[in-house]
CSV table of C-alpha atoms and ligand atoms in Angstrom, one decimal:
chain,number,residue,atom,x,y,z
A,1,MET,CA,0.0,0.0,0.0
A,2,LYS,CA,2.7,2.5,-1.0
A,3,ILE,CA,1.6,6.1,-1.2
A,4,VAL,CA,2.3,7.4,-4.7
A,5,ASP,CA,0.5,10.8,-4.6
A,6,ALA,CA,-0.5,13.4,-2.1
A,7,LYS,CA,-2.5,16.4,-3.3
A,8,VAL,CA,-4.2,19.3,-1.5
A,9,PHE,CA,-7.4,20.9,-2.8
A,10,VAL,CA,-8.7,24.3,-1.6
A,11,CYS,CA,-12.2,25.1,-2.6
A,12,SER,CA,-15.1,27.3,-1.4
A,13,PRO,CA,-18.5,25.7,-2.1
A,14,GLY,CA,-20.3,28.1,0.3
A,15,ARG,CA,-17.3,28.3,2.6
A,16,ASN,CA,-13.6,27.4,2.4
A,17,PHE,CA,-12.4,23.8,2.7
A,18,VAL,CA,-8.9,22.3,2.5
A,19,THR,CA,-8.9,18.7,1.5
A,20,LEU,CA,-6.0,16.2,1.3
A,21,LYS,CA,-6.1,13.3,-1.1
A,22,LEU,CA,-3.7,10.4,-0.8
A,23,THR,CA,-3.4,7.8,-3.5
A,24,THR,CA,-1.7,4.4,-3.2
A,25,GLU,CA,0.1,2.5,-6.0
A,26,SER,CA,-2.9,0.1,-6.3
A,27,GLY,CA,-5.1,3.2,-6.9
A,28,LEU,CA,-6.9,3.4,-3.5
A,29,THR,CA,-7.6,6.9,-2.5
A,30,GLY,CA,-8.2,8.5,1.0
A,31,LEU,CA,-9.5,11.9,2.0
A,32,GLY,CA,-8.6,14.1,4.9
A,33,ASP,CA,-10.0,17.4,6.1
A,34,ALA,CA,-7.4,20.1,6.7
A,35,THR,CA,-9.8,23.1,7.1
A,36,LEU,CA,-8.8,25.7,9.8
A,37,ASN,CA,-11.4,28.4,9.7
A,38,GLY,CA,-9.9,31.8,8.8
A,39,ARG,CA,-6.3,30.3,8.4
A,40,GLU,CA,-6.9,27.8,5.7
A,41,LEU,CA,-3.9,28.5,3.5
A,42,ALA,CA,-1.5,28.0,6.4
A,43,VAL,CA,-2.5,24.3,6.7
A,44,ALA,CA,-2.6,23.9,2.9
A,45,SER,CA,1.0,25.2,2.7
A,46,TYR,CA,2.1,23.1,5.7
A,47,LEU,CA,0.8,20.0,3.9
A,48,THR,CA,1.9,20.8,0.4
A,49,ASP,CA,5.3,22.3,1.2
A,50,HIS,CA,6.3,20.2,4.2
A,51,VAL,CA,4.2,17.0,4.7
A,52,CYS,CA,3.3,15.7,1.2
A,53,PRO,CA,6.9,15.1,0.2
A,54,LEU,CA,7.4,13.0,3.4
A,55,LEU,CA,4.5,10.7,2.5
A,56,ILE,CA,5.5,9.5,-0.9
A,57,GLY,CA,6.8,6.0,-0.8
A,58,ARG,CA,5.5,5.3,2.7
A,59,ASP,CA,3.2,2.4,3.5
A,60,ALA,CA,-0.3,3.8,3.9
A,61,GLY,CA,-1.1,0.9,6.3
A,62,GLN,CA,1.3,2.2,9.0
A,63,ILE,CA,-1.1,4.8,10.5
A,64,GLU,CA,0.5,5.0,13.9
A,65,ASP,CA,4.0,5.1,12.6
A,66,ILE,CA,3.2,7.9,10.2
A,67,TRP,CA,1.4,9.8,13.0
A,68,GLN,CA,4.5,9.5,15.3
A,69,TYR,CA,6.8,10.5,12.4
A,70,LEU,CA,4.8,13.7,11.6
A,71,TYR,CA,4.3,14.6,15.3
A,72,LYS,CA,7.8,13.8,16.8
A,73,GLY,CA,9.7,14.3,13.5
A,74,ALA,CA,8.6,17.9,13.1
A,75,TYR,CA,10.5,18.8,16.3
A,76,TRP,CA,8.0,21.8,16.6
A,77,ARG,CA,5.1,20.0,18.2
A,78,ARG,CA,1.4,20.8,18.7
A,79,GLY,CA,-0.5,23.9,17.6
A,80,PRO,CA,-3.6,24.1,15.4
A,81,VAL,CA,-1.8,24.2,12.0
A,82,THR,CA,0.5,21.2,12.7
A,83,MET,CA,-2.2,19.2,14.3
A,84,ASN,CA,-4.8,19.9,11.6
A,85,ALA,CA,-2.3,18.8,9.0
A,86,ILE,CA,-1.5,15.6,10.9
A,87,GLY,CA,-5.2,15.1,11.4
A,88,ALA,CA,-5.8,15.3,7.6
A,89,VAL,CA,-3.2,12.7,6.9
A,90,ASP,CA,-4.5,10.5,9.6
A,91,LEU,CA,-8.1,10.6,8.3
A,92,ALA,CA,-6.9,9.9,4.7
A,93,LEU,CA,-5.0,6.8,6.0
A,94,TRP,CA,-8.0,5.5,7.9
A,95,ASP,CA,-10.1,6.0,4.8
A,96,ILE,CA,-7.6,4.0,2.7
A,97,LYS,CA,-7.4,1.2,5.4
A,98,GLY,CA,-11.2,0.9,5.4
A,99,LYS,CA,-11.3,0.7,1.6
A,100,ALA,CA,-8.5,-1.8,1.5
A,101,ALA,CA,-10.4,-4.0,4.1
A,102,GLY,CA,-13.7,-3.4,2.3
A,103,MET,CA,-15.1,-2.1,5.6
A,104,PRO,CA,-16.5,1.1,7.0
A,105,VAL,CA,-13.9,2.7,9.3
A,106,TYR,CA,-16.1,2.1,12.4
A,107,GLN,CA,-15.6,-1.6,11.9
A,108,LEU,CA,-11.8,-1.1,12.2
A,109,LEU,CA,-12.4,0.8,15.4
A,110,GLY,CA,-14.1,-2.1,17.1
A,111,GLY,CA,-17.5,-2.0,15.5
A,112,LYS,CA,-20.7,-0.4,16.6
A,113,ALA,CA,-21.1,0.3,20.3
A,114,ARG,CA,-24.6,1.9,19.6
A,115,ASP,CA,-27.3,1.9,16.9
A,116,GLY,CA,-26.9,5.6,15.9
A,117,VAL,CA,-25.1,8.8,16.8
A,118,LEU,CA,-27.2,11.2,18.9
A,119,VAL,CA,-26.9,14.7,17.4
A,120,TYR,CA,-27.9,18.2,18.4
A,121,GLY,CA,-29.0,21.0,16.1
A,122,HIS,CA,-28.6,24.7,16.4
A,123,ALA,CA,-31.7,26.8,17.1
A,124,ASN,CA,-31.3,30.6,17.4
A,125,GLY,CA,-33.2,33.8,17.0
A,126,GLY,CA,-33.2,37.5,17.3
A,127,ASP,CA,-35.3,37.3,20.5
A,128,ILE,CA,-36.8,34.8,22.8
A,129,PRO,CA,-40.0,34.0,20.9
A,130,SER,CA,-38.2,33.4,17.6
A,131,THR,CA,-35.6,31.2,19.4
A,132,LEU,CA,-38.5,29.2,20.9
A,133,ARG,CA,-40.0,28.7,17.5
A,134,ALA,CA,-36.6,27.6,16.2
A,135,VAL,CA,-36.2,25.1,18.9
A,136,GLU,CA,-39.7,23.8,18.1
A,137,GLY,CA,-38.8,23.5,14.4
A,138,PHE,CA,-35.9,21.2,15.3
A,139,LEU,CA,-38.1,19.1,17.6
A,140,GLU,CA,-40.6,18.8,14.7
A,141,ARG,CA,-37.8,17.6,12.4
A,142,GLY,CA,-37.1,14.8,14.8
A,143,TYR,CA,-34.1,16.2,16.8
A,144,LEU,CA,-33.8,14.9,20.3
A,145,ALA,CA,-31.3,17.5,21.4
A,146,VAL,CA,-31.2,21.2,20.5
A,147,ARG,CA,-28.8,24.1,21.3
A,148,ALA,CA,-30.5,27.4,21.9
A,149,GLN,CA,-28.8,30.8,21.3
A,150,THR,CA,-30.5,34.2,21.3
A,151,LEU,CA,-29.5,37.7,20.5
A,152,VAL,CA,-29.2,39.8,23.6
A,153,PRO,CA,-31.0,43.1,23.6
A,154,GLY,CA,-28.5,46.0,23.2
A,155,LEU,CA,-26.0,43.8,21.2
A,156,GLU,CA,-26.2,44.1,17.5
A,157,LYS,CA,-24.4,40.9,16.4
A,158,MET,CA,-23.5,37.8,18.4
A,159,TYR,CA,-21.9,34.5,18.0
A,160,GLY,CA,-24.4,31.8,17.0
A,161,ILE,CA,-27.2,34.0,15.6
A,162,THR,CA,-28.1,33.6,12.0
A,163,LYS,CA,-31.0,34.2,9.6
A,164,GLU,CA,-30.8,30.7,8.1
A,165,GLN,CA,-31.7,28.2,10.8
A,166,LEU,CA,-29.9,25.1,9.6
A,167,ARG,CA,-26.6,26.7,8.8
A,168,TYR,CA,-24.4,29.2,10.6
A,169,GLU,CA,-21.4,30.8,9.0
A,170,PRO,CA,-19.4,33.0,11.3
A,171,ALA,CA,-16.6,33.6,8.8
A,172,GLU,CA,-17.2,36.5,6.6
A,173,GLY,CA,-15.5,39.5,5.0
A,174,GLU,CA,-12.1,40.1,3.4
A,175,LEU,CA,-11.1,41.5,6.8
A,176,PRO,CA,-12.5,40.6,10.2
A,177,LEU,CA,-15.8,42.0,11.2
A,178,GLU,CA,-15.7,43.7,14.6
A,179,THR,CA,-18.6,43.1,17.0
A,180,VAL,CA,-19.3,44.6,20.4
A,181,TRP,CA,-19.7,42.5,23.5
A,182,GLU,CA,-21.1,43.2,27.0
A,183,THR,CA,-21.2,40.5,29.6
A,184,ARG,CA,-23.9,41.8,32.1
A,185,PRO,CA,-26.8,41.9,29.6
A,186,TYR,CA,-25.9,38.4,28.4
A,187,LEU,CA,-25.7,37.1,31.9
A,188,GLU,CA,-29.2,38.5,32.7
A,189,PHE,CA,-30.8,37.4,29.4
A,190,VAL,CA,-29.6,33.9,28.8
A,191,PRO,CA,-31.2,32.4,31.9
A,192,LYS,CA,-34.5,33.9,30.8
A,193,LEU,CA,-34.1,32.2,27.4
A,194,LEU,CA,-33.3,28.8,28.9
A,195,HIS,CA,-36.0,29.0,31.5
A,196,THR,CA,-38.6,30.1,28.9
A,197,VAL,CA,-37.6,27.2,26.7
A,198,ARG,CA,-38.1,24.7,29.5
A,199,GLU,CA,-41.4,26.4,30.7
A,200,GLN,CA,-42.9,26.4,27.2
A,201,LEU,CA,-41.5,23.3,25.7
A,202,GLY,CA,-40.8,21.0,28.6
A,203,PHE,CA,-38.0,18.7,29.6
A,204,ASP,CA,-38.5,16.0,27.0
A,205,PHE,CA,-35.5,16.8,25.0
A,206,HIS,CA,-31.8,17.7,25.6
A,207,LEU,CA,-31.1,21.4,25.8
A,208,LEU,CA,-27.6,22.9,25.2
A,209,HIS,CA,-26.1,26.3,25.2
A,210,ASP,CA,-22.7,27.6,23.9
A,211,VAL,CA,-21.1,30.6,25.8
A,212,HIS,CA,-18.3,30.7,23.2
A,213,HIS,CA,-15.5,31.6,25.7
A,214,ARG,CA,-17.2,34.9,26.8
A,215,LEU,CA,-17.2,34.7,30.6
A,216,THR,CA,-14.6,34.8,33.4
A,217,PRO,CA,-14.6,31.6,35.5
A,218,ILE,CA,-16.7,33.3,38.3
A,219,GLU,CA,-19.2,34.7,35.8
A,220,ALA,CA,-19.4,31.2,34.3
A,221,ALA,CA,-20.1,29.8,37.7
A,222,GLU,CA,-22.9,32.3,38.2
A,223,LEU,CA,-24.5,31.3,34.9
A,224,GLY,CA,-24.2,27.6,35.6
A,225,LYS,CA,-25.9,28.1,39.0
A,226,ARG,CA,-28.7,30.3,37.6
A,227,VAL,CA,-29.7,27.7,35.0
A,228,GLU,CA,-29.3,24.6,37.1
A,229,ASP,CA,-33.1,23.9,37.1
A,230,CYS,CA,-33.1,23.9,33.3
A,231,SER,CA,-31.2,20.6,33.4
A,232,LEU,CA,-28.9,21.4,30.5
A,233,PHE,CA,-27.2,18.6,28.7
A,234,TRP,CA,-24.2,21.0,28.7
A,235,LEU,CA,-23.0,24.5,29.0
A,236,GLU,CA,-20.2,24.9,26.4
A,237,ASP,CA,-17.0,26.8,26.5
A,238,PRO,CA,-18.1,28.9,29.5
A,239,THR,CA,-14.6,30.5,29.8
A,240,PRO,CA,-11.4,30.3,27.7
A,241,ALA,CA,-9.5,27.2,28.7
A,242,GLU,CA,-5.8,28.1,28.4
A,243,LEU,CA,-5.7,28.0,32.2
A,244,GLN,CA,-7.2,24.5,32.9
A,245,GLU,CA,-7.3,24.9,36.6
A,246,SER,CA,-9.7,27.9,36.3
A,247,PHE,CA,-12.5,25.3,35.8
A,248,ARG,CA,-12.1,24.4,39.4
A,249,ILE,CA,-13.9,27.7,40.2
A,250,ILE,CA,-16.9,26.7,38.0
A,251,ARG,CA,-17.0,23.2,39.5
A,252,ARG,CA,-17.1,24.5,43.0
A,253,HIS,CA,-20.3,26.4,42.4
A,254,THR,CA,-22.5,24.5,40.0
A,255,THR,CA,-23.8,21.1,38.9
A,256,THR,CA,-24.5,22.3,35.3
A,257,PRO,CA,-22.5,19.9,33.1
A,258,ILE,CA,-19.6,21.6,31.2
A,259,ALA,CA,-18.3,20.9,27.7
A,260,VAL,CA,-15.0,22.2,26.4
A,261,GLY,CA,-12.4,21.6,23.7
A,262,GLU,CA,-13.3,22.7,20.1
A,263,VAL,CA,-10.2,24.8,19.9
A,264,PHE,CA,-7.8,22.2,21.5
A,265,ASN,CA,-5.3,20.3,19.4
A,266,THR,CA,-3.7,17.7,21.6
A,267,ILE,CA,-4.3,15.6,24.7
A,268,TRP,CA,-2.1,18.0,26.7
A,269,ASP,CA,-4.7,20.8,26.2
A,270,CYS,CA,-7.3,18.8,28.2
A,271,GLN,CA,-5.2,16.5,30.4
A,272,GLN,CA,-5.9,18.4,33.7
A,273,LEU,CA,-9.5,19.1,32.8
A,274,ILE,CA,-10.0,15.4,32.4
A,275,THR,CA,-7.9,14.0,35.2
A,276,GLU,CA,-9.3,16.5,37.7
A,277,GLN,CA,-12.8,15.8,36.4
A,278,LEU,CA,-13.3,19.5,35.8
A,279,ILE,CA,-15.5,18.9,32.7
A,280,ASP,CA,-18.2,16.4,31.6
A,281,TYR,CA,-17.7,16.5,27.8
A,282,ILE,CA,-14.6,16.8,25.6
A,283,ARG,CA,-15.4,18.6,22.3
A,284,MET,CA,-12.3,17.8,20.3
A,285,ASP,CA,-12.9,16.7,16.7
A,286,ALA,CA,-11.4,14.4,14.2
A,287,ALA,CA,-9.6,17.0,12.1
A,288,HIS,CA,-8.2,19.7,14.4
A,289,SER,CA,-7.0,17.1,17.0
A,290,GLY,CA,-4.6,15.0,15.0
A,291,GLY,CA,-7.2,12.7,13.5
A,292,ILE,CA,-8.9,9.5,14.7
A,293,THR,CA,-5.6,8.2,16.0
A,294,HIS,CA,-5.1,11.0,18.5
A,295,LEU,CA,-8.8,11.4,19.3
A,296,ARG,CA,-9.1,7.8,20.4
A,297,LYS,CA,-6.3,8.3,22.9
A,298,ILE,CA,-8.1,11.4,24.3
A,299,ALA,CA,-11.3,9.4,24.5
A,300,ALA,CA,-9.6,6.6,26.3
A,301,LEU,CA,-8.1,8.9,28.9
A,302,ALA,CA,-11.5,10.6,29.3
A,303,GLU,CA,-13.3,7.2,29.8
A,304,LEU,CA,-11.2,6.6,32.9
A,305,TYR,CA,-12.5,9.9,34.4
A,306,ASN,CA,-16.2,9.6,33.4
A,307,VAL,CA,-15.8,12.3,30.8
A,308,ARG,CA,-17.8,11.7,27.6
A,309,THR,CA,-17.2,12.9,24.0
A,310,GLY,CA,-19.1,15.6,22.2
A,311,CYS,CA,-17.2,16.2,18.9
A,312,HIS,CA,-17.3,19.7,17.4
A,313,GLY,CA,-19.3,19.6,14.2
A,314,ALA,CA,-19.6,23.2,12.9
A,315,THR,CA,-19.9,23.7,9.2
A,316,ASP,CA,-16.3,24.8,9.0
A,317,LEU,CA,-15.4,21.1,9.4
A,318,SER,CA,-15.9,19.5,6.0
A,319,PRO,CA,-18.1,16.4,5.4
A,320,VAL,CA,-14.9,14.3,5.5
A,321,CYS,CA,-14.4,15.4,9.2
A,322,LEU,CA,-18.0,14.9,10.1
A,323,ALA,CA,-17.9,11.4,8.6
A,324,ALA,CA,-14.7,10.6,10.5
A,325,ALA,CA,-16.4,11.8,13.7
A,326,LEU,CA,-19.4,9.6,13.1
A,327,HIS,CA,-17.3,6.4,12.7
A,328,PHE,CA,-15.5,7.4,15.9
A,329,ASP,CA,-18.8,8.3,17.7
A,330,ILE,CA,-20.6,5.1,16.9
A,331,SER,CA,-17.7,2.9,18.1
A,332,VAL,CA,-16.3,4.8,21.2
A,333,PRO,CA,-17.6,3.5,24.6
A,334,ASN,CA,-17.8,7.0,26.3
A,335,PHE,CA,-19.8,8.8,23.5
A,336,GLY,CA,-22.0,11.7,24.6
A,337,ILE,CA,-23.3,13.6,21.7
A,338,GLN,CA,-22.3,14.9,18.2
A,339,GLU,CA,-22.8,18.5,17.0
A,340,TYR,CA,-24.6,18.6,13.6
A,341,MET,CA,-24.9,21.6,11.4
A,342,HIS,CA,-26.0,21.2,7.8
A,343,HIS,CA,-23.6,22.0,5.1
A,344,THR,CA,-24.7,24.0,2.0
A,345,GLU,CA,-26.1,22.2,-1.0
A,346,GLU,CA,-22.9,23.1,-2.9
A,347,THR,CA,-20.7,21.6,-0.2
A,348,ASP,CA,-22.8,18.4,-0.2
A,349,ALA,CA,-22.4,18.3,-4.0
A,350,VAL,CA,-18.6,18.6,-3.8
A,351,PHE,CA,-18.5,16.0,-1.0
A,352,PRO,CA,-21.1,13.3,-1.8
A,353,HIS,CA,-21.4,11.2,1.4
A,354,ALA,CA,-22.9,8.0,2.9
A,355,TYR,CA,-23.9,9.5,6.3
A,356,HIS,CA,-27.5,10.3,6.9
A,357,PHE,CA,-29.9,11.7,9.5
A,358,GLU,CA,-32.8,9.8,10.8
A,359,ALA,CA,-35.1,10.5,13.8
A,360,GLY,CA,-32.5,12.4,15.9
A,361,TYR,CA,-29.5,10.3,15.0
A,362,LEU,CA,-26.8,10.4,12.3
A,363,HIS,CA,-25.5,7.1,10.8
A,364,PRO,CA,-22.1,6.8,9.2
A,365,GLY,CA,-23.4,4.5,6.4
A,366,GLU,CA,-21.9,1.2,5.2
A,367,GLU,CA,-19.5,2.3,2.5
A,368,PRO,CA,-15.9,1.1,2.9
A,369,GLY,CA,-13.6,3.8,4.4
A,370,LEU,CA,-15.1,7.0,5.6
A,371,GLY,CA,-17.8,7.0,3.0
A,372,VAL,CA,-17.1,10.5,1.5
A,373,LYS,CA,-16.0,11.4,-2.0
A,374,LEU,CA,-14.6,14.5,-3.5
A,375,ASP,CA,-16.1,15.6,-6.9
A,376,GLU,CA,-13.0,17.2,-8.4
A,377,SER,CA,-14.9,18.3,-11.5
A,378,LEU,CA,-16.8,20.9,-9.5
A,379,LEU,CA,-13.8,22.5,-7.8
A,380,GLU,CA,-13.1,25.1,-10.4
A,381,ARG,CA,-16.5,26.6,-9.9
A,382,PHE,CA,-15.7,27.3,-6.2
A,383,PRO,CA,-12.4,29.1,-5.9
A,384,TYR,CA,-10.9,30.0,-2.5
A,385,LYS,CA,-12.1,33.3,-0.9
A,386,ARG,CA,-10.2,34.9,2.0
A,387,THR,CA,-12.5,35.2,5.0
A,388,TYR,CA,-12.0,35.8,8.7
A,389,LEU,CA,-13.9,35.0,11.8
A,390,PRO,CA,-15.1,38.1,13.6
A,391,VAL,CA,-13.2,39.9,16.4
A,392,ALA,CA,-15.0,41.2,19.5
A,393,ARG,CA,-14.4,44.3,21.5
A,394,LEU,CA,-15.9,45.6,24.7
A,395,ARG,CA,-17.8,48.9,24.6
A,396,ASP,CA,-14.7,50.8,25.7
A,397,GLY,CA,-12.8,49.4,22.7
A,398,SER,CA,-10.7,46.7,24.4
A,399,VAL,CA,-10.3,43.4,22.4
A,400,THR,CA,-12.1,40.5,24.0
A,401,ASN,CA,-12.8,36.8,23.2
A,402,TRP,CA,-15.0,36.3,20.2
B,501,GCO,C1,-19.6,25.4,17.7
B,501,GCO,C2,-18.5,26.4,17.5
B,501,GCO,C3,-18.4,27.0,16.2
B,501,GCO,C4,-17.1,27.9,16.1
B,501,GCO,C5,-16.6,27.7,14.7
B,501,GCO,C6,-15.3,28.6,14.5
B,501,GCO,O1,-19.9,25.2,18.9
B,501,GCO,O2,-20.1,24.9,16.7
B,501,GCO,O3,-18.4,27.3,18.6
B,501,GCO,O4,-19.5,27.6,15.7
B,501,GCO,O5,-17.4,29.2,16.3
B,501,GCO,O6,-16.3,26.4,14.5
B,501,GCO,O7,-14.8,28.3,13.3
B,502,MG,MG1,-18.8,26.1,20.3
């Protein structure tokens, strides 16, 4: 299974995606997702200029050895660009192994540990009534878990609020859009939203909320406490997580379950969070965290400490990454939930896939490998466009976390 070709494709069918394609001498191909939102070309160059030449002639079957070679062999370890590039190679190799075995990747990971992958959808609105209607819309479509986000009065633009319900695209503009953030109005308004959702729609579904790194640890503790009777499935990214021990403050004050990790890249980013049981769900995904190979190790550590998985699944992760997450999710013992945002029709056309949604669950499908293709004939139609994620400032002009 010698690798004879490694190519990187950058396209923008509704948003930018970076895709790695590996080909073996027998003609088997594997795909990996190397998309790092707002910094796409850095990973494309890392792969094309530094990693692809190292892959030619290697045995595609030696997934662990190639992972170690790319991680330890770079000398400069970790970081989003490096780990996303390694992740893309890793996914492409699992895809090839599955195709060589004639099996979907989940079979290689130990087979199904559940019948389907529980997913949550994103409901949001400009105010509480429209957010309520959006939550209802997801429940009507069969979702068993819904994330609720609402615009806070006085703030013009906020993370997670979109006109289109199924999709959310925060990256826009040739240069970053600047938004204004104020914590107090948010802290007063979000408990109202979550309480109203439970009062009006009941407790018969899982309810989630994403704080998107906006609070200090003590503010996060306050929010967690104030929404305890809403029985959230999780409160996500309540505070930035560079200082892992800061989650002790949140834990001391509230029983609301905490989910963290979409911006992490390695097991070292969450080691203390897991071993001190400071979180309940680890949100790392199959592309940004060094692929399935590294994600499995993180999940195994988490399993020891009763932490469950909840892979990031925003639309800036391509269908290749979502498929990889689903093979992982369906086979991992300590699975919690999977985020699911719909890609655009153009994205689905560029990446035809075997995964499908049914009654609240996603299923990875039975195609050998990851079950995702790349329609190269469409790529010319969707050239790369530079876009940035927004930047946030406080009212006094200081830069804060977006
Ligand atoms: C989520 C995330 C995303 C990120 C996005 C950044 O929970 O889905 O917070 O929406 O903002 O992935 O590129
Ligand atoms: Mg998030």
